[in-house]
mmCIF file with all atom_site columns, C-alpha atoms in Angstrom:
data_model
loop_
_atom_site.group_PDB
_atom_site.id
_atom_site.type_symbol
_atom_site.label_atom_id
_atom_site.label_alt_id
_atom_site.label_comp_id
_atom_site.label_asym_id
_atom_site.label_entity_id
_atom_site.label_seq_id
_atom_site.pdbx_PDB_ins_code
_atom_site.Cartn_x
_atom_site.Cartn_y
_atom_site.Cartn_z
_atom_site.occupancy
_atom_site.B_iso_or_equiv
_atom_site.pdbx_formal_charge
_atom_site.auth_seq_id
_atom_site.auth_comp_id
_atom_site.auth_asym_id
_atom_site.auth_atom_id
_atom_site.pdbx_PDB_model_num
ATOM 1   C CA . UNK V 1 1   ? 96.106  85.080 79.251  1.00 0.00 ? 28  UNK V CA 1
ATOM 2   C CA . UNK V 1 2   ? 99.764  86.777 78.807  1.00 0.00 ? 29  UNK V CA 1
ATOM 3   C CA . UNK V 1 3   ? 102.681 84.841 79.296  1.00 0.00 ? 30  UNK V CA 1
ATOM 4   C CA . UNK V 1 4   ? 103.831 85.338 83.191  1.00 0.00 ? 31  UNK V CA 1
ATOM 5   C CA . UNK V 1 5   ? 107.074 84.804 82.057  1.00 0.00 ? 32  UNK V CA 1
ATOM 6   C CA . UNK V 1 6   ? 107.388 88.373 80.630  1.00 0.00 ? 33  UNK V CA 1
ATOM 7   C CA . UNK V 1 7   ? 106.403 90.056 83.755  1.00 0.00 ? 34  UNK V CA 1
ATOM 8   C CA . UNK V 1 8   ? 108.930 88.581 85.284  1.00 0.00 ? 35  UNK V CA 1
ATOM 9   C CA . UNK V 1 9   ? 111.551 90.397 82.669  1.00 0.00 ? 36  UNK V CA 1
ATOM 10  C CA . UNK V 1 10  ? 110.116 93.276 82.248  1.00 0.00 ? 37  UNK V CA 1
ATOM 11  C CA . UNK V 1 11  ? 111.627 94.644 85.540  1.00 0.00 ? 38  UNK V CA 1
ATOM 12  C CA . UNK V 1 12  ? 115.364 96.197 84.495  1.00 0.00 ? 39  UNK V CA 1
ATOM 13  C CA . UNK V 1 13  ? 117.373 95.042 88.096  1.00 0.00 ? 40  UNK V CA 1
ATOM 14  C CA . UNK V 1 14  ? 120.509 93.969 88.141  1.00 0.00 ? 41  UNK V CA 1
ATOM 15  C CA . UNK V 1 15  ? 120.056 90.538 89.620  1.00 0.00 ? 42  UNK V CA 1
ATOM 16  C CA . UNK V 1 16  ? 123.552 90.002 91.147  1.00 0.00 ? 43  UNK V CA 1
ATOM 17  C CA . UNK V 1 17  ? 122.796 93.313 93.341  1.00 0.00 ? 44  UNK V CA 1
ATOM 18  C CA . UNK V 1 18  ? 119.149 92.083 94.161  1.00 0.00 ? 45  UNK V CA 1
ATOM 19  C CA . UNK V 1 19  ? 120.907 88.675 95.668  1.00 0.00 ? 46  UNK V CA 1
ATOM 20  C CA . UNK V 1 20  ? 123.857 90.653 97.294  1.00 0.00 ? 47  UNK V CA 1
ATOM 21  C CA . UNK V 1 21  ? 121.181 92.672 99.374  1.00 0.00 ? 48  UNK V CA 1
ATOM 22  C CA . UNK V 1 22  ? 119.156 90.205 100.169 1.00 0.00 ? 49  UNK V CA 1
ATOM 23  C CA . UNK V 1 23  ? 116.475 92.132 97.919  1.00 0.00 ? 50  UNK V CA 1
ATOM 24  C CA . UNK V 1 24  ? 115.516 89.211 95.620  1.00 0.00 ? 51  UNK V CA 1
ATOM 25  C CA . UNK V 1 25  ? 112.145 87.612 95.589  1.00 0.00 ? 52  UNK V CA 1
ATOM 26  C CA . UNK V 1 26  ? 111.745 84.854 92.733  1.00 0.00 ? 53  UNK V CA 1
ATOM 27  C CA . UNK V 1 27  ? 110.494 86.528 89.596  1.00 0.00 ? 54  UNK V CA 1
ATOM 28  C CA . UNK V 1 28  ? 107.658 83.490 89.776  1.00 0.00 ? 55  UNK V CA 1
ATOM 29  C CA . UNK V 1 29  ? 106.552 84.626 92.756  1.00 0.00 ? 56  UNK V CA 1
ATOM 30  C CA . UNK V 1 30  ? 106.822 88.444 91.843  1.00 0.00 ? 57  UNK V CA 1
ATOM 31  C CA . UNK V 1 31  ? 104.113 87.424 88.519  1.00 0.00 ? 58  UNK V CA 1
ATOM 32  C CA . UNK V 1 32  ? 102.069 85.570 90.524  1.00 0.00 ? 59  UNK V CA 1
ATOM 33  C CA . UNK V 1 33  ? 101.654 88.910 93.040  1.00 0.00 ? 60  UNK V CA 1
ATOM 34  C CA . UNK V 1 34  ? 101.595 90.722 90.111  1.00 0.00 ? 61  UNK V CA 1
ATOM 35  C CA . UNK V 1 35  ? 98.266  88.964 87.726  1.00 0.00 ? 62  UNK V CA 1
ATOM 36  C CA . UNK V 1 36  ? 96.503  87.933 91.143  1.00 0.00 ? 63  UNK V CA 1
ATOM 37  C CA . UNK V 1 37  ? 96.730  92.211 92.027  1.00 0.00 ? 64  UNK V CA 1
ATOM 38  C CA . UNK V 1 38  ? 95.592  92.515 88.583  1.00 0.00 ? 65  UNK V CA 1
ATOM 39  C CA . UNK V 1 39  ? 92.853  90.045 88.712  1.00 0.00 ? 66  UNK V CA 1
ATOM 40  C CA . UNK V 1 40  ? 91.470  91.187 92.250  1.00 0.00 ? 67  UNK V CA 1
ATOM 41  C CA . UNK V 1 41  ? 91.399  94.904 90.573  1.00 0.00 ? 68  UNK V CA 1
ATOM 42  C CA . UNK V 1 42  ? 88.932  93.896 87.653  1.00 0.00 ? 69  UNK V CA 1
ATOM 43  C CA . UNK V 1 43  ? 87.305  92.442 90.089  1.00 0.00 ? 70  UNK V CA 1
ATOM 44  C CA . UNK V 1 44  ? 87.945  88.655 88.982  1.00 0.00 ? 71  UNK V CA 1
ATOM 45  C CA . UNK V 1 45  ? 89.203  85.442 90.641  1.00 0.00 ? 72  UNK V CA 1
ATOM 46  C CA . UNK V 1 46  ? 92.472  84.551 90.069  1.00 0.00 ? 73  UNK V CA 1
ATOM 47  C CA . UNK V 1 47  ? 93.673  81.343 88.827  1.00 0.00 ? 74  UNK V CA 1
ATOM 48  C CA . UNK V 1 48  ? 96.796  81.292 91.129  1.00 0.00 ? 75  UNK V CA 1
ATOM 49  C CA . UNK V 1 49  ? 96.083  80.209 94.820  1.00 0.00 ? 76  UNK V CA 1
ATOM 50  C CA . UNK V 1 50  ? 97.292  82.782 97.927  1.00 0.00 ? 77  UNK V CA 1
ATOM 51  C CA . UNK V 1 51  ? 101.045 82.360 97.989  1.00 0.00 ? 78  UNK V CA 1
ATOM 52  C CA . UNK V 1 52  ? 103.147 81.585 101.111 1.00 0.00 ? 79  UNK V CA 1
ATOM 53  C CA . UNK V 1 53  ? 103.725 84.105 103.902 1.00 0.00 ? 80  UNK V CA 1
ATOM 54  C CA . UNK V 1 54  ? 106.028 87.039 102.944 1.00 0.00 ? 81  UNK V CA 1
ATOM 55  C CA . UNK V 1 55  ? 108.694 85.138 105.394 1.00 0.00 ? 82  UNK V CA 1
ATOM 56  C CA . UNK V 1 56  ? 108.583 81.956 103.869 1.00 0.00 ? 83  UNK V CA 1
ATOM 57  C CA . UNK V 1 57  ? 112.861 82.016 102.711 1.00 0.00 ? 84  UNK V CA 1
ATOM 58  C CA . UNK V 1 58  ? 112.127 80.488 99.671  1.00 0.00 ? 85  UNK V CA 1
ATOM 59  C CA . UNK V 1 59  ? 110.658 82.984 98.490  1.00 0.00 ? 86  UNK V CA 1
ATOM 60  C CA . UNK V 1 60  ? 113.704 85.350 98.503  1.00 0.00 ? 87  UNK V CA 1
ATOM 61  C CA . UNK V 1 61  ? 116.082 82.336 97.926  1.00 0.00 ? 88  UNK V CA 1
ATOM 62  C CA . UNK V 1 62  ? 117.791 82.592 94.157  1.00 0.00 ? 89  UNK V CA 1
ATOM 63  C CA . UNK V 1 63  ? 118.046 78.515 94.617  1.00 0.00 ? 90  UNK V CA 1
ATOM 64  C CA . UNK V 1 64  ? 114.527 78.061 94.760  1.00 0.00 ? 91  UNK V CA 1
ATOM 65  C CA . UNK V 1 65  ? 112.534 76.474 91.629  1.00 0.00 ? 92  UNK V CA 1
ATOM 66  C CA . UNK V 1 66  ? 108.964 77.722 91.497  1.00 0.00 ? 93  UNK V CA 1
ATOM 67  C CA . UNK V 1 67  ? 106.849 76.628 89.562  1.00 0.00 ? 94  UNK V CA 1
ATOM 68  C CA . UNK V 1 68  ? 102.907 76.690 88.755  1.00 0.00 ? 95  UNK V CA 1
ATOM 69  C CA . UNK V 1 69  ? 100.766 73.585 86.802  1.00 0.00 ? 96  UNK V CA 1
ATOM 70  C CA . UNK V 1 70  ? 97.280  73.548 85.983  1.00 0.00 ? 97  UNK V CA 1
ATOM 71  C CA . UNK V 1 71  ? 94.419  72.445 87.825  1.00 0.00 ? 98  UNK V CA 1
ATOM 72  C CA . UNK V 1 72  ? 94.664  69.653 90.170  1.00 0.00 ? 99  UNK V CA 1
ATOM 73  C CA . UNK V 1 73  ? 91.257  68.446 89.845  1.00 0.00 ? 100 UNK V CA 1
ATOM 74  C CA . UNK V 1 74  ? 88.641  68.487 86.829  1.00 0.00 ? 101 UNK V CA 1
ATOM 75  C CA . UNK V 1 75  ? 86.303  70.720 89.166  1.00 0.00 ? 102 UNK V CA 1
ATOM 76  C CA . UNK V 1 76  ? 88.623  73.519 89.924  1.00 0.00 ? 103 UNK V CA 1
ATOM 77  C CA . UNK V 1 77  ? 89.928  76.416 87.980  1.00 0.00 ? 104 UNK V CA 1
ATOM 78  C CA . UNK V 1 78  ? 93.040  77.221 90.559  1.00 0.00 ? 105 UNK V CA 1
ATOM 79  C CA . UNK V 1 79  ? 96.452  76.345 89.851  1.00 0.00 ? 106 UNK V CA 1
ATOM 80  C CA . UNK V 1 80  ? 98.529  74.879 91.726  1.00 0.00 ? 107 UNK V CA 1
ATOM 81  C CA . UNK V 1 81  ? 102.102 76.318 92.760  1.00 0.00 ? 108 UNK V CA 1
ATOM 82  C CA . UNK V 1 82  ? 105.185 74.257 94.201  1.00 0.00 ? 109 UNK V CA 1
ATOM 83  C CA . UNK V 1 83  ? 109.138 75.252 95.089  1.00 0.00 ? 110 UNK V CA 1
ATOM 84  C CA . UNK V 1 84  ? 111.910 72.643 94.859  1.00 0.00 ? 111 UNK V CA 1
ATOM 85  C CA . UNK V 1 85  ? 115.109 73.407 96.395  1.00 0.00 ? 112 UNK V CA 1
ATOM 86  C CA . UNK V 1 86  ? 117.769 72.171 94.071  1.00 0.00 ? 113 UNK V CA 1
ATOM 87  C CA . UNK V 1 87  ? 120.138 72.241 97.129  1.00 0.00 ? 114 UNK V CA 1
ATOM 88  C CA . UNK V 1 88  ? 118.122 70.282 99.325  1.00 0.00 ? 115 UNK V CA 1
ATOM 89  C CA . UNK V 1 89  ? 116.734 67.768 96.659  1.00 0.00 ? 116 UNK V CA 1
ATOM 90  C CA . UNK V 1 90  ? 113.427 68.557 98.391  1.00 0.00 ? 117 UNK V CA 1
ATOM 91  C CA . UNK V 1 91  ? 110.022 70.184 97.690  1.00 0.00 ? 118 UNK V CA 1
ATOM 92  C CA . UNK V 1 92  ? 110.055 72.737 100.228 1.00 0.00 ? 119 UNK V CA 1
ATOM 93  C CA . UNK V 1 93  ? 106.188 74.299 99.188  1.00 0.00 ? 120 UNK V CA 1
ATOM 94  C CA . UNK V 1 94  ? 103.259 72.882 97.111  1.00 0.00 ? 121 UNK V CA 1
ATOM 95  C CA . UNK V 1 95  ? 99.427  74.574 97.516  1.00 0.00 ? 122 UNK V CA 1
ATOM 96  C CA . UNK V 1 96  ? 98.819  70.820 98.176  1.00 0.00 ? 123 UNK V CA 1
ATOM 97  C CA . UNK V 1 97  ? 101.418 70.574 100.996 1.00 0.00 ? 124 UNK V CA 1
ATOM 98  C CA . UNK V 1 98  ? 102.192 73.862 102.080 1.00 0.00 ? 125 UNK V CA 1
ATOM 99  C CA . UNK V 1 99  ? 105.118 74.271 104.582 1.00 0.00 ? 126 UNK V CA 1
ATOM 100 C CA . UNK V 1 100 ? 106.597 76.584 107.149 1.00 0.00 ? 127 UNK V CA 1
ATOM 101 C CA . UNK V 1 101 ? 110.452 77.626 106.314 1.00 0.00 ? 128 UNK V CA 1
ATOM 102 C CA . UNK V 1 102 ? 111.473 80.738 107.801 1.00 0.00 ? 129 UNK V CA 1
ATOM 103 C CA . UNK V 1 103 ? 115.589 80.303 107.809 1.00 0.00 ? 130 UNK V CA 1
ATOM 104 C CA . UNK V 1 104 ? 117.413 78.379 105.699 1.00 0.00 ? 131 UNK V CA 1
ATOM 105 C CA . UNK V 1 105 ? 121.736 79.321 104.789 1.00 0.00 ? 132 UNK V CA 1
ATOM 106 C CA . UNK V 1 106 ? 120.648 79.429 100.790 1.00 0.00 ? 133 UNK V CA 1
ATOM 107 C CA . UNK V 1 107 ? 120.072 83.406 100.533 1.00 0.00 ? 134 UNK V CA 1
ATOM 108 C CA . UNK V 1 108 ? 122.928 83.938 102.686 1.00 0.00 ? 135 UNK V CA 1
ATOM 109 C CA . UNK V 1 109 ? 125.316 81.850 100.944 1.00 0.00 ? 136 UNK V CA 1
ATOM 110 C CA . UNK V 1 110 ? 124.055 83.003 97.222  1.00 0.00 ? 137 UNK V CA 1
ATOM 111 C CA . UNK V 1 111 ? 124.325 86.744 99.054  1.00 0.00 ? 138 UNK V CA 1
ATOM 112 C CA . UNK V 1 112 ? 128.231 85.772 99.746  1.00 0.00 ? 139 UNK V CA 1
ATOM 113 C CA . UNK V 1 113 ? 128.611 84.546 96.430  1.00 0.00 ? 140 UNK V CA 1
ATOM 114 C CA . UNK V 1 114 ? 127.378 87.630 94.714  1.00 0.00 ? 141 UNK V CA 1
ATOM 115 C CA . UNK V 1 115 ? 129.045 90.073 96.655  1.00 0.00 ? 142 UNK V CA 1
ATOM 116 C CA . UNK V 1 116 ? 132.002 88.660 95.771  1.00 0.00 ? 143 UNK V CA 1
ATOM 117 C CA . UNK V 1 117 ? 131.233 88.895 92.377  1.00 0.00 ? 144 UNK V CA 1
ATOM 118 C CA . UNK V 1 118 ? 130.273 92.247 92.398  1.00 0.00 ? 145 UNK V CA 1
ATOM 119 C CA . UNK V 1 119 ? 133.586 93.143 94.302  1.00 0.00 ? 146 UNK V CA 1
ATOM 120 C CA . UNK V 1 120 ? 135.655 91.170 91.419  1.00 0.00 ? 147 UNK V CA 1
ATOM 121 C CA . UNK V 1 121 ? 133.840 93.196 89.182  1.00 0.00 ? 148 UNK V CA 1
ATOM 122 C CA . UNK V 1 122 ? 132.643 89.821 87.345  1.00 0.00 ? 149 UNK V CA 1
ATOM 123 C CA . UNK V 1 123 ? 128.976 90.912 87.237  1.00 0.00 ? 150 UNK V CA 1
ATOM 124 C CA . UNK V 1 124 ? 126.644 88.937 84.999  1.00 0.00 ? 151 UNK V CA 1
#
């Protein structure tokens, strides 16, 4: 399989303007659409489990840590996928546990944050 990593880079954004508009989506999340699309078009299962709802914040929160192990049991082939929230010192999403956040201030506060880069012209 290809590393899911370089899907994930191969789109040229400029991240601070993706987080200023409230346009990003976690570039895990984005590979994980991207090889279960490409799976489901040859016509194969996909390792990677159905993702959260398209309103699930973390999602489109830069804070958010996704993540994806291996199998959780010996008979299964899926993956498993989980989201820690770094500013919440919680795990806010696991295929095992799945939850239900819609609103949460960390896109809204990273959107502040960029902006203001992006007006001080301190882009990175």
């Amino acid at each position: 399989m290809e590393d899911i990593n370089k899907h994930a880079l191969s789109k040229p954004t400029k991240l601070l303007e993706r987080i200023a508009n409230l346009e990003y989506v976690s570039p895990t999340i984005e590979s994980i659409e991207f090889y279960n699309s490409k799976y489901k078009k040859e016509g194969r299962q996909s390792p990677y489990p159905d993702l959260p709802d398209e309103d699930f914040v973390c999602r489109r929160c830069p804070l958010s840590l996704w993540s994806s192990t291996g199998p959780r049991t010996k008979d299964s082939s899926q993956k498993h996928i989980s989201c820690f929230c770094p500013a919440q010192h919680v795990e806010t999403y696991s295929t095992a546990n799945p939850d239900d956040r819609h609103i949460c201030d960390g896109p809204i506060i990273e959107a502040i944050k960029a902006q203001e880069k992006l007006e001080g012209g301190n882009e990175e």
